[in-house]
Structures are given as structure tokens and as C-alpha cells.
Amino acid sequence: MPSSSRSSAQAAREAVASRLKEIRLDAGLTGVELAARCDWNKSKSSRIENAKTPPSDADIRAWCRACGADGQAEDLVAASRNAESLYVEWRRKQRAGLRRLQESYVPLYEQTGLFRIYSPNVVPGFLRTSGYITALFSAITDLDGDDDQDVEAAVEARMDRSRILRRGGHRFSMVLEESVLRYRMGETEVMAGQLGHLLSAMSLPNVSVGIIPFAARRLVWPLEAFTVYDDHLVRVELTTAEPAIQAPTEVETYIKAFGRLQKHAVYGPEARALITSAIEALD
């Protein structure tokens, strides 16, 4: 993965350019022939294919139409639009402070009706206690080597953000790996409080929490943490970046993966038993 947002954006542009070239070659056209069909200057096709000139939405649609590949146009349009913002570096966002980072998500949350959340490692943000958030953010700032971050303000902003859980108009479907219950963040009291809070949150009518047991027979292996916002956006959590995925077929792949992960999970009394077991193991 490129280490900077600039190189990541360039990689995304090159991926779009490469796909457009493949479409042209599959159609048996030369760059000059394509340009003629699109009524462009003959050098434009080459500049787009070499990622020197980013194509407009109209360029992509014209390209696909000229090659008889209209069905691929919208995915490429989405990928091209997202090229500059596909990878958002955590460090760049954190320069404005952890509190600002937390507050930046609020508009998206307010607009989302259905959240599909999968986590293989930590409790999802909406379900975290202040103690758990403090332990997590302290670990993040320690990893980044940035001791100047205002963790207390960030925790406050995160807790404010989580209140959306109890507002009307939003549904939350979450799938956690059992490892989330077993990885210890903070002191024993912090982890016990977090697991107890998780039990309480499961009773909310707009919240569904499934847990995939260690012993589950897997058809889908543990994936990277991700959140699907309605049916149009996926954010994936990596160590140094947060890819934002908007291409319809890619979003559909994550929705499909989430559905399969749900089938591995247990709910209700079985899920509560796993949480209770994790609490007992803290003693």
C-alpha cells in the first residue's frame, strides 16, 4: 500500500487508466481509432491511458460507449471520482487533532440509515465506553509517537458521536469476531465495563450484534474491519489509512461478504453467553 495520500491517489488514477486501456484492447481499437469515435484530439486517449490526464465522467462514458462496454462505465466513474480521496491518511487527519477526527464523521453518520459494521479486533466505536476509548486512543497516539494529542477531548467527541445509537432513524447491524471480546484494552475493570456495556447495548431495538465464535466452521475468513453506510459507501480500517470505497460492484462485494459473515455469527442467548464467558475469564 502506498505510504502517502498523494501516491495512493496516483495509484488509483493508474488503476482507472489501466482498466480503460484493457477495455480499448478488448474492443480491438487503437488509441487513434478510439479518439476518432469520441471526437477527441488523437493524443487524448494516450494521455488518459498513461494517467497523465484524469478523465472526466463524460470521458469515461464516451470511452466505454465507443468500446461497446457501457455496462462498465459507472464503476469506472465512481473509481475515478474517488481517486483523489480513496486513501485518507490517519496522520494527515490527526494533525488537526483527534477531536476533529472524531467530529468529521458526524455528517456521514447523520445521513446514514443502515450501518453494517464488521470488526475482527476491537469493539465498534458506537458501542465503546469512555474507558475503552481512552485505552484505545492512548495506544494509537503511542504507536504514532505523538504524545501531544488531546485524548480526553477526543474521547468526549467520540462519546458525543455515539449518541446517534439511541436516536431514531438509524439501524445498526454488527458482526464481531470472538477475539474482540478477548483482546484486553486497558485494565481489567475497563474491559469488564466494556463487555458489560456491550451486553446492555444488545437490548436496543435498533441494534443487532452477532458474534462469530472461535469454533465456527468458516466459509469466510476474518477480514479487515469495515463499515458499510447504507448501500453506497464502505470505509475500511487499516493501520495507516482508511480507504473509502464507492464503486458499486466493490460496495456490493462488501455487502455480500457481510451477509456471509452474519451466517457464521450467533445471536441472542448464544452471543450473550460468549460475552459472559469473556467477562468471567477476566478474573
Short mmCIF file of C-alpha atoms in Angstrom, two decimals:
data_model
loop_
_atom_site.label_atom_id
_atom_site.label_comp_id
_atom_site.label_asym_id
_atom_site.label_seq_id
_atom_site.Cartn_x
_atom_site.Cartn_y
_atom_site.Cartn_z
CA MET A 1 0.00 0.00 0.00
CA PRO A 2 1.45 3.45 -0.85
CA SER A 3 2.55 5.33 2.24
CA SER A 4 1.15 8.74 1.32
CA SER A 5 -2.21 10.03 0.16
CA ARG A 6 -0.56 11.51 -2.93
CA SER A 7 0.96 8.20 -4.06
CA SER A 8 -2.26 6.37 -3.22
CA ALA A 9 -4.26 8.78 -5.34
CA GLN A 10 -1.81 8.30 -8.21
CA ALA A 11 -2.10 4.52 -7.87
CA ALA A 12 -5.88 4.87 -8.04
CA ARG A 13 -5.65 7.01 -11.18
CA GLU A 14 -3.32 4.48 -12.77
CA ALA A 15 -5.75 1.66 -11.96
CA VAL A 16 -8.57 3.51 -13.76
CA ALA A 17 -6.27 4.25 -16.71
CA SER A 18 -5.20 0.62 -16.92
CA ARG A 19 -8.79 -0.59 -16.92
CA LEU A 20 -9.71 1.84 -19.70
CA LYS A 21 -6.80 0.55 -21.75
CA GLU A 22 -7.96 -3.04 -21.25
CA ILE A 23 -11.45 -2.08 -22.44
CA ARG A 24 -10.00 -0.48 -25.58
CA LEU A 25 -7.83 -3.51 -26.33
CA ASP A 26 -10.76 -5.88 -25.77
CA ALA A 27 -12.70 -3.86 -28.33
CA GLY A 28 -9.86 -4.22 -30.86
CA LEU A 29 -9.38 -0.47 -31.23
CA THR A 30 -6.22 1.61 -31.47
CA GLY A 31 -5.92 4.79 -29.47
CA VAL A 32 -6.32 6.83 -32.64
CA GLU A 33 -9.48 4.93 -33.62
CA LEU A 34 -10.93 5.43 -30.15
CA ALA A 35 -10.19 9.15 -30.26
CA ALA A 36 -11.92 9.41 -33.62
CA ARG A 37 -15.04 7.65 -32.33
CA CYS A 38 -15.13 10.01 -29.35
CA ASP A 39 -14.34 13.08 -31.47
CA TRP A 40 -11.21 13.84 -29.45
CA ASN A 41 -7.74 15.03 -30.30
CA LYS A 42 -5.78 11.87 -31.17
CA SER A 43 -3.37 12.33 -28.25
CA LYS A 44 -6.11 12.44 -25.64
CA SER A 45 -6.54 8.66 -25.50
CA SER A 46 -2.83 8.22 -24.83
CA ARG A 47 -2.78 10.85 -22.08
CA ILE A 48 -5.71 9.18 -20.32
CA GLU A 49 -4.22 5.69 -20.65
CA ASN A 50 -0.91 6.87 -19.21
CA ALA A 51 -2.67 8.57 -16.29
CA LYS A 52 -1.31 11.94 -17.36
CA THR A 53 -4.78 13.42 -17.82
CA PRO A 54 -7.54 12.34 -15.41
CA PRO A 55 -10.69 11.52 -17.39
CA SER A 56 -13.93 13.33 -16.71
CA ASP A 57 -17.15 11.40 -16.11
CA ALA A 58 -18.16 12.22 -19.69
CA ASP A 59 -14.80 10.97 -20.99
CA ILE A 60 -15.24 7.62 -19.26
CA ARG A 61 -18.79 7.17 -20.52
CA ALA A 62 -17.76 8.11 -24.07
CA TRP A 63 -14.79 5.70 -23.90
CA CYS A 64 -16.95 2.80 -22.73
CA ARG A 65 -19.68 3.59 -25.27
CA ALA A 66 -17.12 3.66 -28.11
CA CYS A 67 -15.83 0.26 -26.99
CA GLY A 68 -19.25 -1.32 -26.52
CA ALA A 69 -18.71 -1.55 -22.76
CA ASP A 70 -21.39 0.78 -21.40
CA GLY A 71 -22.03 -1.60 -18.50
CA GLN A 72 -18.61 -0.85 -17.03
CA ALA A 73 -18.89 2.92 -17.16
CA GLU A 74 -20.48 3.65 -13.78
CA ASP A 75 -17.98 1.60 -11.78
CA LEU A 76 -15.14 3.41 -13.53
CA VAL A 77 -16.77 6.79 -12.96
CA ALA A 78 -17.03 6.02 -9.25
CA ALA A 79 -13.41 4.82 -9.12
CA SER A 80 -12.19 7.91 -10.95
CA ARG A 81 -14.13 10.29 -8.72
CA ASN A 82 -12.68 8.56 -5.70
CA ALA A 83 -9.09 8.54 -6.96
CA GLU A 84 -8.02 11.67 -5.10
CA SER A 85 -9.69 10.70 -1.85
CA LEU A 86 -9.55 6.89 -1.94
CA TYR A 87 -6.89 6.76 0.76
CA VAL A 88 -7.15 9.25 3.60
CA GLU A 89 -4.05 9.15 5.79
CA TRP A 90 -4.70 8.98 9.51
CA ARG A 91 -1.69 11.15 10.20
CA ARG A 92 -2.92 13.94 7.90
CA LYS A 93 -6.33 13.93 9.54
CA GLN A 94 -4.84 13.74 13.04
CA ARG A 95 -2.79 16.91 12.52
CA ALA A 96 -6.00 18.79 13.23
CA GLY A 97 -6.38 16.78 16.45
CA LEU A 98 -8.11 13.58 17.46
CA ARG A 99 -11.23 15.51 18.44
CA ARG A 100 -11.55 16.97 14.95
CA LEU A 101 -11.06 13.50 13.51
CA GLN A 102 -13.98 12.17 15.53
CA GLU A 103 -16.22 15.15 14.71
CA SER A 104 -15.50 14.87 10.98
CA TYR A 105 -17.64 11.71 10.76
CA VAL A 106 -20.82 13.24 12.19
CA PRO A 107 -22.41 14.43 8.90
CA LEU A 108 -21.99 11.00 7.32
CA TYR A 109 -23.49 9.33 10.38
CA GLU A 110 -26.48 11.64 10.40
CA GLN A 111 -27.21 10.80 6.75
CA THR A 112 -26.92 7.02 7.13
CA GLY A 113 -29.99 4.87 7.78
CA LEU A 114 -28.33 1.44 7.96
CA PHE A 115 -24.85 0.75 9.30
CA ARG A 116 -23.33 -2.67 8.61
CA ILE A 117 -20.25 -2.99 10.81
CA TYR A 118 -17.74 -5.84 10.92
CA SER A 119 -14.85 -5.90 13.40
CA PRO A 120 -12.27 -8.64 13.92
CA ASN A 121 -10.25 -6.91 16.65
CA VAL A 122 -11.85 -4.10 18.68
CA VAL A 123 -15.32 -3.14 19.89
CA PRO A 124 -17.01 -0.93 17.24
CA GLY A 125 -16.95 2.78 18.02
CA PHE A 126 -20.68 3.09 18.61
CA LEU A 127 -20.52 0.54 21.44
CA ARG A 128 -17.39 1.72 23.26
CA THR A 129 -17.23 3.00 26.83
CA SER A 130 -15.17 6.07 27.69
CA GLY A 131 -12.60 3.89 29.48
CA TYR A 132 -12.19 1.60 26.48
CA ILE A 133 -11.89 4.59 24.12
CA THR A 134 -9.26 6.17 26.36
CA ALA A 135 -7.19 2.97 26.35
CA LEU A 136 -7.55 2.61 22.59
CA PHE A 137 -6.68 6.23 21.76
CA SER A 138 -3.73 6.15 24.16
CA ALA A 139 -2.40 3.11 22.30
CA ILE A 140 -2.91 4.87 18.95
CA THR A 141 -1.05 8.02 19.97
CA ASP A 142 1.75 5.90 21.45
CA LEU A 143 2.06 3.98 18.17
CA ASP A 144 2.14 7.23 16.19
CA GLY A 145 4.74 8.70 18.52
CA ASP A 146 2.51 11.72 19.10
CA ASP A 147 2.05 12.44 22.80
CA ASP A 148 0.56 15.89 22.17
CA GLN A 149 -2.85 14.61 21.09
CA ASP A 150 -5.73 15.66 23.35
CA VAL A 151 -7.03 12.19 24.14
CA GLU A 152 -9.56 13.48 26.68
CA ALA A 153 -11.17 15.80 24.11
CA ALA A 154 -11.19 13.02 21.53
CA VAL A 155 -12.91 10.65 23.96
CA GLU A 156 -15.56 13.29 24.66
CA ALA A 157 -16.14 13.77 20.93
CA ARG A 158 -16.40 10.01 20.39
CA MET A 159 -18.96 9.67 23.17
CA ASP A 160 -20.99 12.55 21.70
CA ARG A 161 -20.85 10.85 18.33
CA SER A 162 -22.06 7.54 19.76
CA ARG A 163 -25.31 9.07 20.97
CA ILE A 164 -26.67 8.56 17.46
CA LEU A 165 -27.12 4.93 18.54
CA ARG A 166 -30.15 5.92 20.59
CA ARG A 167 -31.71 8.30 18.08
CA GLY A 168 -34.50 7.30 15.74
CA GLY A 169 -33.96 6.69 12.06
CA HIS A 170 -30.75 4.66 12.32
CA ARG A 171 -30.26 0.89 12.37
CA PHE A 172 -27.05 -0.92 13.29
CA SER A 173 -26.14 -4.44 12.23
CA MET A 174 -22.82 -5.52 13.73
CA VAL A 175 -20.77 -8.68 13.45
CA LEU A 176 -17.80 -9.18 15.77
CA GLU A 177 -15.22 -11.92 15.93
CA GLU A 178 -14.98 -13.57 19.37
CA SER A 179 -11.43 -12.20 19.54
CA VAL A 180 -12.96 -8.74 20.10
CA LEU A 181 -14.20 -10.00 23.47
CA ARG A 182 -10.85 -11.48 24.42
CA TYR A 183 -8.35 -8.80 23.40
CA ARG A 184 -7.78 -6.73 26.54
CA MET A 185 -7.72 -2.95 26.14
CA GLY A 186 -6.88 -1.15 29.37
CA GLU A 187 -7.12 -2.51 32.89
CA THR A 188 -9.35 -5.41 33.89
CA GLU A 189 -12.03 -3.03 35.21
CA VAL A 190 -12.10 -1.17 31.89
CA MET A 191 -12.53 -4.35 29.89
CA ALA A 192 -15.18 -5.71 32.25
CA GLY A 193 -17.11 -2.45 31.98
CA GLN A 194 -16.86 -2.53 28.21
CA LEU A 195 -18.17 -6.07 27.94
CA GLY A 196 -20.99 -5.26 30.33
CA HIS A 197 -21.90 -2.24 28.21
CA LEU A 198 -21.92 -4.46 25.15
CA LEU A 199 -24.48 -6.71 26.83
CA SER A 200 -26.68 -3.70 27.56
CA ALA A 201 -26.43 -2.29 24.03
CA MET A 202 -27.60 -5.58 22.56
CA SER A 203 -31.05 -4.95 24.05
CA LEU A 204 -31.61 -1.79 21.98
CA PRO A 205 -34.33 -2.38 19.36
CA ASN A 206 -32.34 -0.82 16.52
CA VAL A 207 -29.13 -2.74 17.27
CA SER A 208 -28.22 -6.25 16.16
CA VAL A 209 -24.97 -7.75 17.44
CA GLY A 210 -23.72 -11.11 16.23
CA ILE A 211 -20.54 -12.79 17.41
CA ILE A 212 -18.56 -15.31 15.38
CA PRO A 213 -17.26 -17.97 17.80
CA PHE A 214 -13.69 -19.23 17.60
CA ALA A 215 -15.15 -22.68 16.95
CA ALA A 216 -17.29 -21.60 13.98
CA ARG A 217 -16.71 -23.55 10.78
CA ARG A 218 -15.52 -20.82 8.43
CA LEU A 219 -16.53 -20.25 4.85
CA VAL A 220 -15.32 -16.64 5.05
CA TRP A 221 -12.02 -15.97 6.81
CA PRO A 222 -11.63 -12.97 9.17
CA LEU A 223 -11.44 -9.81 7.08
CA GLU A 224 -10.24 -6.27 7.70
CA ALA A 225 -12.58 -4.10 9.78
CA PHE A 226 -15.12 -2.26 7.64
CA THR A 227 -18.35 -0.30 7.79
CA VAL A 228 -20.95 -0.16 5.03
CA TYR A 229 -23.02 3.05 5.02
CA ASP A 230 -26.41 2.22 3.52
CA ASP A 231 -25.64 0.74 0.08
CA HIS A 232 -23.27 3.32 -1.38
CA LEU A 233 -20.09 3.66 0.70
CA VAL A 234 -17.63 1.38 2.51
CA ARG A 235 -14.83 2.55 4.80
CA VAL A 236 -12.09 0.05 5.58
CA GLU A 237 -9.86 0.46 8.63
CA LEU A 238 -6.15 -0.12 8.01
CA THR A 239 -3.20 0.79 10.21
CA THR A 240 -2.16 3.93 8.31
CA ALA A 241 -5.10 4.70 6.07
CA GLU A 242 -8.87 4.46 5.68
CA PRO A 243 -9.85 3.55 2.12
CA ALA A 244 -13.24 4.92 1.07
CA ILE A 245 -14.86 2.59 -1.47
CA GLN A 246 -17.70 3.82 -3.66
CA ALA A 247 -17.56 1.72 -6.84
CA PRO A 248 -20.96 -0.07 -6.92
CA THR A 249 -19.59 -3.55 -7.61
CA GLU A 250 -16.99 -3.24 -4.81
CA VAL A 251 -19.59 -1.98 -2.34
CA GLU A 252 -21.79 -4.93 -3.35
CA THR A 253 -18.88 -7.31 -2.67
CA TYR A 254 -18.54 -5.99 0.89
CA ILE A 255 -22.30 -6.25 1.43
CA LYS A 256 -22.16 -9.84 0.20
CA ALA A 257 -19.20 -10.60 2.48
CA PHE A 258 -21.05 -9.08 5.43
CA GLY A 259 -24.05 -11.29 4.73
CA ARG A 260 -21.87 -14.38 4.75
CA LEU A 261 -20.13 -13.32 7.97
CA GLN A 262 -23.57 -12.91 9.55
CA LYS A 263 -24.26 -16.57 8.83
CA HIS A 264 -21.20 -17.54 10.92
CA ALA A 265 -22.36 -15.45 13.88
CA VAL A 266 -24.51 -16.40 16.84
CA TYR A 267 -27.11 -14.05 18.31
CA GLY A 268 -29.27 -13.66 21.39
CA PRO A 269 -28.56 -16.05 24.30
CA GLU A 270 -25.62 -17.69 22.50
CA ALA A 271 -23.93 -14.35 21.88
CA ARG A 272 -24.59 -13.26 25.47
CA ALA A 273 -23.05 -16.49 26.73
CA LEU A 274 -19.84 -15.75 24.83
CA ILE A 275 -19.67 -12.25 26.32
CA THR A 276 -20.37 -13.55 29.82
CA SER A 277 -17.63 -16.16 29.39
CA ALA A 278 -15.20 -13.42 28.38
CA ILE A 279 -16.12 -11.40 31.48
CA GLU A 280 -15.59 -14.42 33.73
CA ALA A 281 -12.19 -15.03 32.14
CA LEU A 282 -11.03 -11.58 33.31
CA ASP A 283 -10.96 -12.73 36.93
#
